[in-house]
């Protein structure tokens, strides 16, 4: 008589992530860097991935049991990665991950928050809140791998760039130094990539700057305790504007 036994039916493939992946937010990828997702697989003959949009790259490292993901600066912001484990008899199981490329910070519905940091222990930071509500607590450092100056005070937008002025820059009033990009940092408004930076030594005339306004690269106005200075980034020249009245502070 025939048997209904399933003893010889191939085992179903198993695919699980070994990397902790948040379910409420996508996996964020900084352009030109790699993100690795670990996986565990059983009863599997092959691991495959679906094609990603232009600018995204993915490869499977079966020996390390890892999925390696990267994106270019012009990649589509959003993508979905689907990984499939193929077992015997063409049985399959898949896992998907939402991806988000950190290559565009210029959406008018996004929000920046400039954080000054602590005068003695930490540098300033720039938080970005995307239109979807995702929060990057230190977007500038995430993109550049370096930090803004100590006690960040003000920021201005002009001609596709962001200018951030900090009070202490890379050294405070008592001589303590900080590892950061200096007193004035300029970055691309879309990518947040640093385009220029000026240390305390570059802006030695300034005394505790608090505000900045920018018309163009030759007219960068900075307010400090003495008054208002004009900085020309093309010549690196800082000139005091001899106004007859001392400009009031915002809280005065």
Short mmCIF file of N, CA and C in Angstrom, two decimals, residues 12-164:
data_model
loop_
_atom_site.label_atom_id
_atom_site.label_comp_id
_atom_site.label_asym_id
_atom_site.label_seq_id
_atom_site.Cartn_x
_atom_site.Cartn_y
_atom_site.Cartn_z
N UNK A 12 11.79 22.99 5.14
CA UNK A 12 11.56 24.37 4.68
C UNK A 12 12.76 25.24 5.04
N UNK A 13 13.17 26.12 4.14
CA UNK A 13 14.30 27.01 4.45
C UNK A 13 13.92 27.99 5.56
N UNK A 14 14.93 28.38 6.33
CA UNK A 14 14.74 29.33 7.42
C UNK A 14 15.70 30.50 7.22
N UNK A 15 15.18 31.72 7.34
CA UNK A 15 16.00 32.93 7.19
C UNK A 15 15.61 33.92 8.28
N UNK A 16 16.57 34.29 9.11
CA UNK A 16 16.32 35.24 10.19
C UNK A 16 17.45 36.26 10.27
N UNK A 17 17.11 37.49 10.67
CA UNK A 17 18.14 38.51 10.87
C UNK A 17 18.82 38.28 12.21
N UNK A 18 20.12 38.43 12.24
CA UNK A 18 20.86 38.40 13.51
C UNK A 18 21.23 39.81 13.96
N UNK A 19 21.01 40.76 13.09
CA UNK A 19 21.19 42.18 13.43
C UNK A 19 19.86 42.74 13.89
N UNK A 20 19.87 43.49 14.97
CA UNK A 20 18.65 44.10 15.49
C UNK A 20 18.20 45.20 14.55
N UNK A 21 17.04 45.03 13.94
CA UNK A 21 16.51 46.00 12.98
C UNK A 21 15.19 46.54 13.51
N UNK A 22 15.10 47.87 13.64
CA UNK A 22 13.88 48.50 14.14
C UNK A 22 12.74 48.28 13.15
N UNK A 23 11.56 48.03 13.66
CA UNK A 23 10.41 47.81 12.79
C UNK A 23 9.64 49.10 12.52
N UNK A 24 9.83 50.12 13.38
CA UNK A 24 9.06 51.35 13.22
C UNK A 24 9.76 52.38 12.36
N UNK A 25 10.98 52.11 11.91
CA UNK A 25 11.73 53.06 11.09
C UNK A 25 12.58 52.29 10.10
N UNK A 26 12.94 52.92 8.97
CA UNK A 26 13.79 52.25 7.99
C UNK A 26 15.23 52.14 8.48
N UNK A 27 16.02 51.40 7.73
CA UNK A 27 17.46 51.30 7.98
C UNK A 27 18.13 52.46 7.26
N UNK A 28 18.84 53.31 8.00
CA UNK A 28 19.43 54.52 7.42
C UNK A 28 20.84 54.24 6.91
N UNK A 29 21.12 54.76 5.71
CA UNK A 29 22.40 54.53 5.06
C UNK A 29 23.00 55.87 4.66
N UNK A 30 24.21 56.15 5.12
CA UNK A 30 24.94 57.36 4.72
C UNK A 30 25.61 57.09 3.37
N UNK A 31 25.50 58.00 2.40
CA UNK A 31 26.12 57.77 1.09
C UNK A 31 27.61 57.46 1.20
N UNK A 32 28.06 56.56 0.33
CA UNK A 32 29.47 56.17 0.22
C UNK A 32 29.99 55.44 1.46
N UNK A 33 29.08 54.93 2.28
CA UNK A 33 29.47 54.06 3.39
C UNK A 33 28.72 52.75 3.25
N UNK A 34 29.08 51.76 4.04
CA UNK A 34 28.40 50.47 3.96
C UNK A 34 27.68 50.17 5.27
N UNK A 35 26.56 49.49 5.14
CA UNK A 35 25.80 48.99 6.29
C UNK A 35 25.68 47.49 6.12
N UNK A 36 25.94 46.76 7.18
CA UNK A 36 25.92 45.30 7.11
C UNK A 36 24.81 44.74 7.98
N UNK A 37 24.03 43.83 7.41
CA UNK A 37 22.98 43.13 8.15
C UNK A 37 23.39 41.66 8.24
N UNK A 38 23.44 41.14 9.44
CA UNK A 38 23.76 39.73 9.61
C UNK A 38 22.51 38.87 9.52
N UNK A 39 22.67 37.65 9.07
CA UNK A 39 21.53 36.74 8.99
C UNK A 39 21.94 35.33 9.40
N UNK A 40 20.95 34.52 9.74
CA UNK A 40 21.14 33.10 10.00
C UNK A 40 20.21 32.33 9.07
N UNK A 41 20.72 31.29 8.44
CA UNK A 41 19.92 30.53 7.48
C UNK A 41 20.12 29.04 7.69
N UNK A 42 19.04 28.29 7.50
CA UNK A 42 19.08 26.83 7.60
C UNK A 42 18.34 26.22 6.42
N UNK A 43 18.79 25.04 6.02
CA UNK A 43 18.15 24.30 4.92
C UNK A 43 18.08 25.17 3.66
N UNK A 44 19.20 25.84 3.38
CA UNK A 44 19.25 26.82 2.29
C UNK A 44 20.33 26.43 1.29
N UNK A 45 20.00 26.57 0.01
CA UNK A 45 20.97 26.32 -1.05
C UNK A 45 21.54 27.61 -1.62
N UNK A 46 20.78 28.70 -1.52
CA UNK A 46 21.25 29.99 -2.05
C UNK A 46 20.52 31.13 -1.37
N UNK A 47 21.19 32.29 -1.32
CA UNK A 47 20.60 33.53 -0.82
C UNK A 47 20.61 34.54 -1.96
N UNK A 48 19.46 35.09 -2.28
CA UNK A 48 19.36 36.06 -3.38
C UNK A 48 18.73 37.36 -2.88
N UNK A 49 18.93 38.43 -3.65
CA UNK A 49 18.31 39.72 -3.33
C UNK A 49 17.62 40.27 -4.57
N UNK A 50 16.52 40.96 -4.36
CA UNK A 50 15.85 41.64 -5.46
C UNK A 50 16.65 42.88 -5.86
N UNK A 51 16.45 43.33 -7.08
CA UNK A 51 17.15 44.52 -7.57
C UNK A 51 16.68 45.75 -6.79
N UNK A 52 17.62 46.67 -6.55
CA UNK A 52 17.32 47.92 -5.86
C UNK A 52 17.31 49.07 -6.87
N UNK A 53 16.72 50.22 -6.51
CA UNK A 53 16.70 51.37 -7.42
C UNK A 53 18.12 51.88 -7.73
N UNK A 54 18.20 52.74 -8.74
CA UNK A 54 19.49 53.32 -9.13
C UNK A 54 20.18 53.97 -7.94
N UNK A 55 21.48 53.75 -7.86
CA UNK A 55 22.27 54.34 -6.79
C UNK A 55 22.46 53.44 -5.59
N UNK A 56 21.69 52.37 -5.51
CA UNK A 56 21.81 51.43 -4.40
C UNK A 56 22.59 50.19 -4.84
N UNK A 57 23.38 49.65 -3.92
CA UNK A 57 24.13 48.43 -4.19
C UNK A 57 23.98 47.47 -3.02
N UNK A 58 23.89 46.20 -3.35
CA UNK A 58 23.77 45.18 -2.31
C UNK A 58 24.51 43.92 -2.76
N UNK A 59 25.19 43.28 -1.84
CA UNK A 59 25.83 42.01 -2.14
C UNK A 59 25.67 41.07 -0.96
N UNK A 60 25.66 39.79 -1.26
CA UNK A 60 25.51 38.76 -0.24
C UNK A 60 26.88 38.14 0.04
N UNK A 61 27.28 38.17 1.29
CA UNK A 61 28.51 37.50 1.73
C UNK A 61 28.07 36.24 2.48
N UNK A 62 27.95 35.13 1.73
CA UNK A 62 27.41 33.91 2.34
C UNK A 62 28.37 33.33 3.37
N UNK A 63 29.67 33.52 3.16
CA UNK A 63 30.64 32.99 4.13
C UNK A 63 30.49 33.68 5.48
N UNK A 64 30.28 35.00 5.45
CA UNK A 64 30.11 35.75 6.70
C UNK A 64 28.65 35.82 7.13
N UNK A 65 27.75 35.29 6.31
CA UNK A 65 26.31 35.38 6.54
C UNK A 65 25.91 36.84 6.79
N UNK A 66 26.18 37.64 5.78
CA UNK A 66 25.91 39.08 5.90
C UNK A 66 25.42 39.64 4.57
N UNK A 67 24.57 40.65 4.67
CA UNK A 67 24.11 41.43 3.53
C UNK A 67 24.77 42.80 3.63
N UNK A 68 25.52 43.20 2.62
CA UNK A 68 26.27 44.46 2.64
C UNK A 68 25.58 45.46 1.71
N UNK A 69 25.20 46.61 2.27
CA UNK A 69 24.39 47.59 1.54
C UNK A 69 25.15 48.92 1.47
N UNK A 70 25.07 49.58 0.32
CA UNK A 70 25.65 50.92 0.18
C UNK A 70 24.80 51.73 -0.79
N UNK A 71 25.00 53.04 -0.78
CA UNK A 71 24.26 53.93 -1.67
C UNK A 71 25.15 55.08 -2.08
N UNK A 72 24.92 55.59 -3.28
CA UNK A 72 25.67 56.74 -3.76
C UNK A 72 24.97 58.03 -3.33
N UNK A 73 25.63 59.15 -3.52
CA UNK A 73 25.07 60.44 -3.11
C UNK A 73 23.81 60.80 -3.89
N UNK A 74 23.66 60.26 -5.10
CA UNK A 74 22.48 60.57 -5.91
C UNK A 74 21.48 59.42 -5.95
N UNK A 75 21.57 58.51 -5.01
CA UNK A 75 20.63 57.38 -4.96
C UNK A 75 19.23 57.87 -4.62
N UNK A 76 18.23 57.12 -5.05
CA UNK A 76 16.87 57.42 -4.61
C UNK A 76 16.82 57.32 -3.09
N UNK A 77 16.09 58.24 -2.48
CA UNK A 77 16.10 58.31 -1.02
C UNK A 77 15.55 57.04 -0.38
N UNK A 78 14.48 56.49 -0.94
CA UNK A 78 13.83 55.32 -0.34
C UNK A 78 13.99 54.08 -1.22
N UNK A 79 14.13 52.94 -0.57
CA UNK A 79 14.21 51.67 -1.28
C UNK A 79 13.76 50.56 -0.33
N UNK A 80 13.42 49.43 -0.90
CA UNK A 80 13.07 48.26 -0.10
C UNK A 80 13.95 47.10 -0.53
N UNK A 81 14.64 46.52 0.43
CA UNK A 81 15.51 45.38 0.17
C UNK A 81 14.76 44.10 0.53
N UNK A 82 14.68 43.19 -0.42
CA UNK A 82 14.08 41.88 -0.18
C UNK A 82 15.13 40.80 -0.37
N UNK A 83 15.34 40.01 0.66
CA UNK A 83 16.32 38.92 0.64
C UNK A 83 15.56 37.61 0.69
N UNK A 84 15.93 36.68 -0.20
CA UNK A 84 15.22 35.40 -0.31
C UNK A 84 16.18 34.25 -0.11
N UNK A 85 15.78 33.31 0.73
CA UNK A 85 16.52 32.06 0.92
C UNK A 85 15.84 30.97 0.12
N UNK A 86 16.63 30.29 -0.72
CA UNK A 86 16.11 29.24 -1.59
C UNK A 86 16.57 27.89 -1.05
N UNK A 87 15.60 27.02 -0.79
CA UNK A 87 15.92 25.70 -0.28
C UNK A 87 15.68 24.61 -1.30
N UNK A 88 15.66 23.37 -0.84
CA UNK A 88 15.42 22.24 -1.75
C UNK A 88 14.02 22.32 -2.33
N UNK A 89 13.89 21.82 -3.55
CA UNK A 89 12.60 21.83 -4.21
C UNK A 89 12.09 23.22 -4.50
N UNK A 90 13.02 24.17 -4.60
CA UNK A 90 12.68 25.57 -4.89
C UNK A 90 11.77 26.20 -3.84
N UNK A 91 11.80 25.66 -2.64
CA UNK A 91 11.04 26.28 -1.56
C UNK A 91 11.79 27.55 -1.12
N UNK A 92 11.05 28.60 -0.84
CA UNK A 92 11.69 29.88 -0.52
C UNK A 92 11.07 30.52 0.72
N UNK A 93 11.85 31.41 1.32
CA UNK A 93 11.36 32.28 2.39
C UNK A 93 12.09 33.61 2.24
N UNK A 94 11.39 34.70 2.50
CA UNK A 94 11.96 36.04 2.27
C UNK A 94 11.83 36.92 3.50
N UNK A 95 12.75 37.90 3.57
CA UNK A 95 12.71 38.96 4.57
C UNK A 95 12.92 40.29 3.85
N UNK A 96 12.21 41.32 4.29
CA UNK A 96 12.33 42.64 3.65
C UNK A 96 12.72 43.70 4.68
N UNK A 97 13.47 44.70 4.19
CA UNK A 97 13.90 45.81 5.04
C UNK A 97 13.72 47.11 4.26
N UNK A 98 13.09 48.09 4.89
CA UNK A 98 12.98 49.42 4.28
C UNK A 98 14.30 50.16 4.46
N UNK A 99 14.77 50.80 3.39
CA UNK A 99 16.03 51.54 3.40
C UNK A 99 15.78 53.03 3.19
N UNK A 100 16.64 53.85 3.78
CA UNK A 100 16.51 55.31 3.65
C UNK A 100 17.91 55.89 3.52
N UNK A 101 18.18 56.52 2.37
CA UNK A 101 19.50 57.10 2.13
C UNK A 101 19.55 58.53 2.68
N UNK A 102 20.54 58.79 3.51
CA UNK A 102 20.69 60.13 4.10
C UNK A 102 21.44 61.05 3.15
N UNK A 103 20.81 61.34 2.02
CA UNK A 103 21.46 62.16 0.99
C UNK A 103 20.68 63.42 0.65
N UNK A 104 19.60 63.71 1.37
CA UNK A 104 18.79 64.88 1.04
C UNK A 104 18.18 65.45 2.31
N UNK A 105 18.65 66.65 2.69
CA UNK A 105 18.15 67.31 3.90
C UNK A 105 17.49 68.64 3.57
N UNK A 106 17.14 68.85 2.30
CA UNK A 106 16.62 70.15 1.88
C UNK A 106 15.12 70.16 1.63
N UNK A 107 14.41 69.14 2.08
CA UNK A 107 12.96 69.14 1.93
C UNK A 107 12.38 70.27 2.79
N UNK A 108 11.55 71.15 2.20
CA UNK A 108 11.01 72.28 2.98
C UNK A 108 10.13 71.84 4.15
N UNK A 109 9.70 70.60 4.15
CA UNK A 109 8.88 70.10 5.25
C UNK A 109 9.72 69.46 6.36
N UNK A 110 11.04 69.43 6.17
CA UNK A 110 11.92 68.94 7.22
C UNK A 110 12.26 70.07 8.20
N UNK A 111 12.85 69.71 9.32
CA UNK A 111 13.15 70.68 10.37
C UNK A 111 14.56 70.46 10.92
N UNK A 112 15.29 71.55 11.11
CA UNK A 112 16.60 71.50 11.77
C UNK A 112 16.48 72.04 13.19
N UNK A 113 17.21 71.43 14.10
CA UNK A 113 17.33 71.93 15.47
C UNK A 113 18.82 72.04 15.78
N UNK A 114 19.29 73.26 16.06
CA UNK A 114 20.69 73.47 16.39
C UNK A 114 20.85 73.39 17.91
N UNK A 115 21.70 72.47 18.36
CA UNK A 115 21.92 72.26 19.79
C UNK A 115 23.30 72.79 20.16
N UNK A 116 23.38 73.62 21.20
CA UNK A 116 24.66 74.26 21.50
C UNK A 116 25.65 73.33 22.18
N UNK A 117 25.18 72.29 22.85
CA UNK A 117 26.09 71.43 23.58
C UNK A 117 26.42 72.04 24.94
N UNK A 118 27.40 71.48 25.63
CA UNK A 118 27.81 71.97 26.94
C UNK A 118 29.13 72.71 26.83
N UNK A 119 29.24 73.83 27.50
CA UNK A 119 30.42 74.69 27.35
C UNK A 119 31.73 74.01 27.74
N UNK A 120 31.66 73.03 28.61
CA UNK A 120 32.90 72.42 29.10
C UNK A 120 33.10 70.98 28.68
N UNK A 121 32.04 70.33 28.18
CA UNK A 121 32.18 68.89 27.95
C UNK A 121 31.81 68.39 26.56
N UNK A 122 31.03 69.13 25.78
CA UNK A 122 30.60 68.57 24.50
C UNK A 122 30.43 69.65 23.45
N UNK A 123 30.54 69.23 22.18
CA UNK A 123 30.37 70.14 21.05
C UNK A 123 28.90 70.33 20.72
N UNK A 124 28.64 71.30 19.84
CA UNK A 124 27.30 71.50 19.34
C UNK A 124 26.92 70.39 18.37
N UNK A 125 25.64 70.31 18.06
CA UNK A 125 25.17 69.29 17.12
C UNK A 125 23.98 69.83 16.34
N UNK A 126 23.70 69.19 15.22
CA UNK A 126 22.59 69.60 14.36
C UNK A 126 21.64 68.42 14.20
N UNK A 127 20.45 68.57 14.74
CA UNK A 127 19.42 67.53 14.64
C UNK A 127 18.56 67.79 13.42
N UNK A 128 18.20 66.73 12.70
CA UNK A 128 17.30 66.86 11.55
C UNK A 128 16.09 65.98 11.78
N UNK A 129 14.90 66.55 11.55
CA UNK A 129 13.64 65.81 11.63
C UNK A 129 13.06 65.77 10.22
N UNK A 130 12.94 64.58 9.65
CA UNK A 130 12.48 64.43 8.28
C UNK A 130 10.97 64.69 8.19
N UNK A 131 10.45 64.91 6.98
CA UNK A 131 9.00 65.11 6.83
C UNK A 131 8.19 63.94 7.38
N UNK A 132 8.78 62.73 7.39
CA UNK A 132 8.07 61.56 7.91
C UNK A 132 8.13 61.47 9.43
N UNK A 133 8.94 62.35 10.04
CA UNK A 133 9.06 62.33 11.49
C UNK A 133 10.25 61.56 12.01
N UNK A 134 11.14 61.08 11.12
CA UNK A 134 12.35 60.40 11.57
C UNK A 134 13.33 61.45 12.10
N UNK A 135 14.02 61.11 13.18
CA UNK A 135 14.90 62.06 13.85
C UNK A 135 16.34 61.56 13.82
N UNK A 136 17.26 62.40 13.34
CA UNK A 136 18.70 62.12 13.41
C UNK A 136 19.28 63.11 14.41
N UNK A 137 19.65 62.61 15.58
CA UNK A 137 20.06 63.47 16.68
C UNK A 137 21.32 64.27 16.36
N UNK A 138 22.20 63.74 15.55
CA UNK A 138 23.44 64.46 15.19
C UNK A 138 23.71 64.23 13.71
N UNK A 139 22.89 64.85 12.88
CA UNK A 139 22.96 64.62 11.44
C UNK A 139 24.30 65.06 10.85
N UNK A 140 24.84 66.18 11.33
CA UNK A 140 26.12 66.66 10.79
C UNK A 140 27.23 65.64 11.05
N UNK A 141 27.32 65.14 12.25
CA UNK A 141 28.36 64.16 12.56
C UNK A 141 28.13 62.85 11.82
N UNK A 142 26.86 62.46 11.66
CA UNK A 142 26.54 61.24 10.93
C UNK A 142 27.08 61.30 9.51
N UNK A 143 26.92 62.46 8.86
CA UNK A 143 27.34 62.61 7.47
C UNK A 143 28.85 62.81 7.35
N UNK A 144 29.44 63.61 8.24
CA UNK A 144 30.84 64.01 8.08
C UNK A 144 31.83 63.25 8.94
N UNK A 145 31.36 62.65 10.01
CA UNK A 145 32.28 61.97 10.92
C UNK A 145 33.02 62.91 11.84
N UNK A 146 32.70 64.20 11.79
CA UNK A 146 33.29 65.21 12.67
C UNK A 146 32.15 66.02 13.29
N UNK A 147 32.50 66.96 14.19
CA UNK A 147 31.47 67.67 14.94
C UNK A 147 31.54 69.18 14.73
N UNK A 148 30.42 69.83 15.02
CA UNK A 148 30.36 71.29 15.01
C UNK A 148 31.13 71.84 16.21
N UNK A 149 31.32 73.17 16.23
CA UNK A 149 32.06 73.80 17.31
C UNK A 149 31.33 73.76 18.64
N UNK A 150 32.07 74.05 19.69
CA UNK A 150 31.52 74.07 21.05
C UNK A 150 30.60 75.27 21.24
N UNK A 151 29.45 75.04 21.85
CA UNK A 151 28.42 76.05 22.11
C UNK A 151 27.94 76.68 20.79
N UNK A 152 27.34 75.86 19.94
CA UNK A 152 26.77 76.34 18.68
C UNK A 152 25.65 77.34 19.00
N UNK A 153 25.63 78.47 18.26
CA UNK A 153 24.74 79.57 18.60
C UNK A 153 23.66 79.87 17.56
N UNK A 154 24.03 79.84 16.28
CA UNK A 154 23.10 80.33 15.27
C UNK A 154 23.44 79.69 13.93
N UNK A 155 22.46 79.67 13.03
CA UNK A 155 22.69 79.13 11.69
C UNK A 155 21.96 79.98 10.67
N UNK A 156 22.51 80.01 9.45
CA UNK A 156 21.92 80.78 8.36
C UNK A 156 21.98 79.96 7.08
N UNK A 157 21.02 80.21 6.19
CA UNK A 157 20.95 79.51 4.91
C UNK A 157 21.16 80.53 3.79
N UNK A 158 22.00 80.19 2.82
CA UNK A 158 22.23 81.09 1.69
C UNK A 158 22.82 80.31 0.52
N UNK A 159 22.22 80.46 -0.65
CA UNK A 159 22.75 79.89 -1.90
C UNK A 159 23.11 78.41 -1.77
N UNK A 160 22.21 77.65 -1.19
CA UNK A 160 22.43 76.20 -1.11
C UNK A 160 23.42 75.77 -0.06
N UNK A 161 23.75 76.66 0.88
CA UNK A 161 24.68 76.31 1.94
C UNK A 161 24.09 76.66 3.31
N UNK A 162 24.59 75.98 4.33
CA UNK A 162 24.23 76.28 5.71
C UNK A 162 25.48 76.76 6.44
N UNK A 163 25.34 77.85 7.17
CA UNK A 163 26.44 78.42 7.95
C UNK A 163 26.09 78.29 9.43
N UNK A 164 26.99 77.70 10.21
CA UNK A 164 26.78 77.55 11.65
C UNK A 164 27.90 78.24 12.40
#
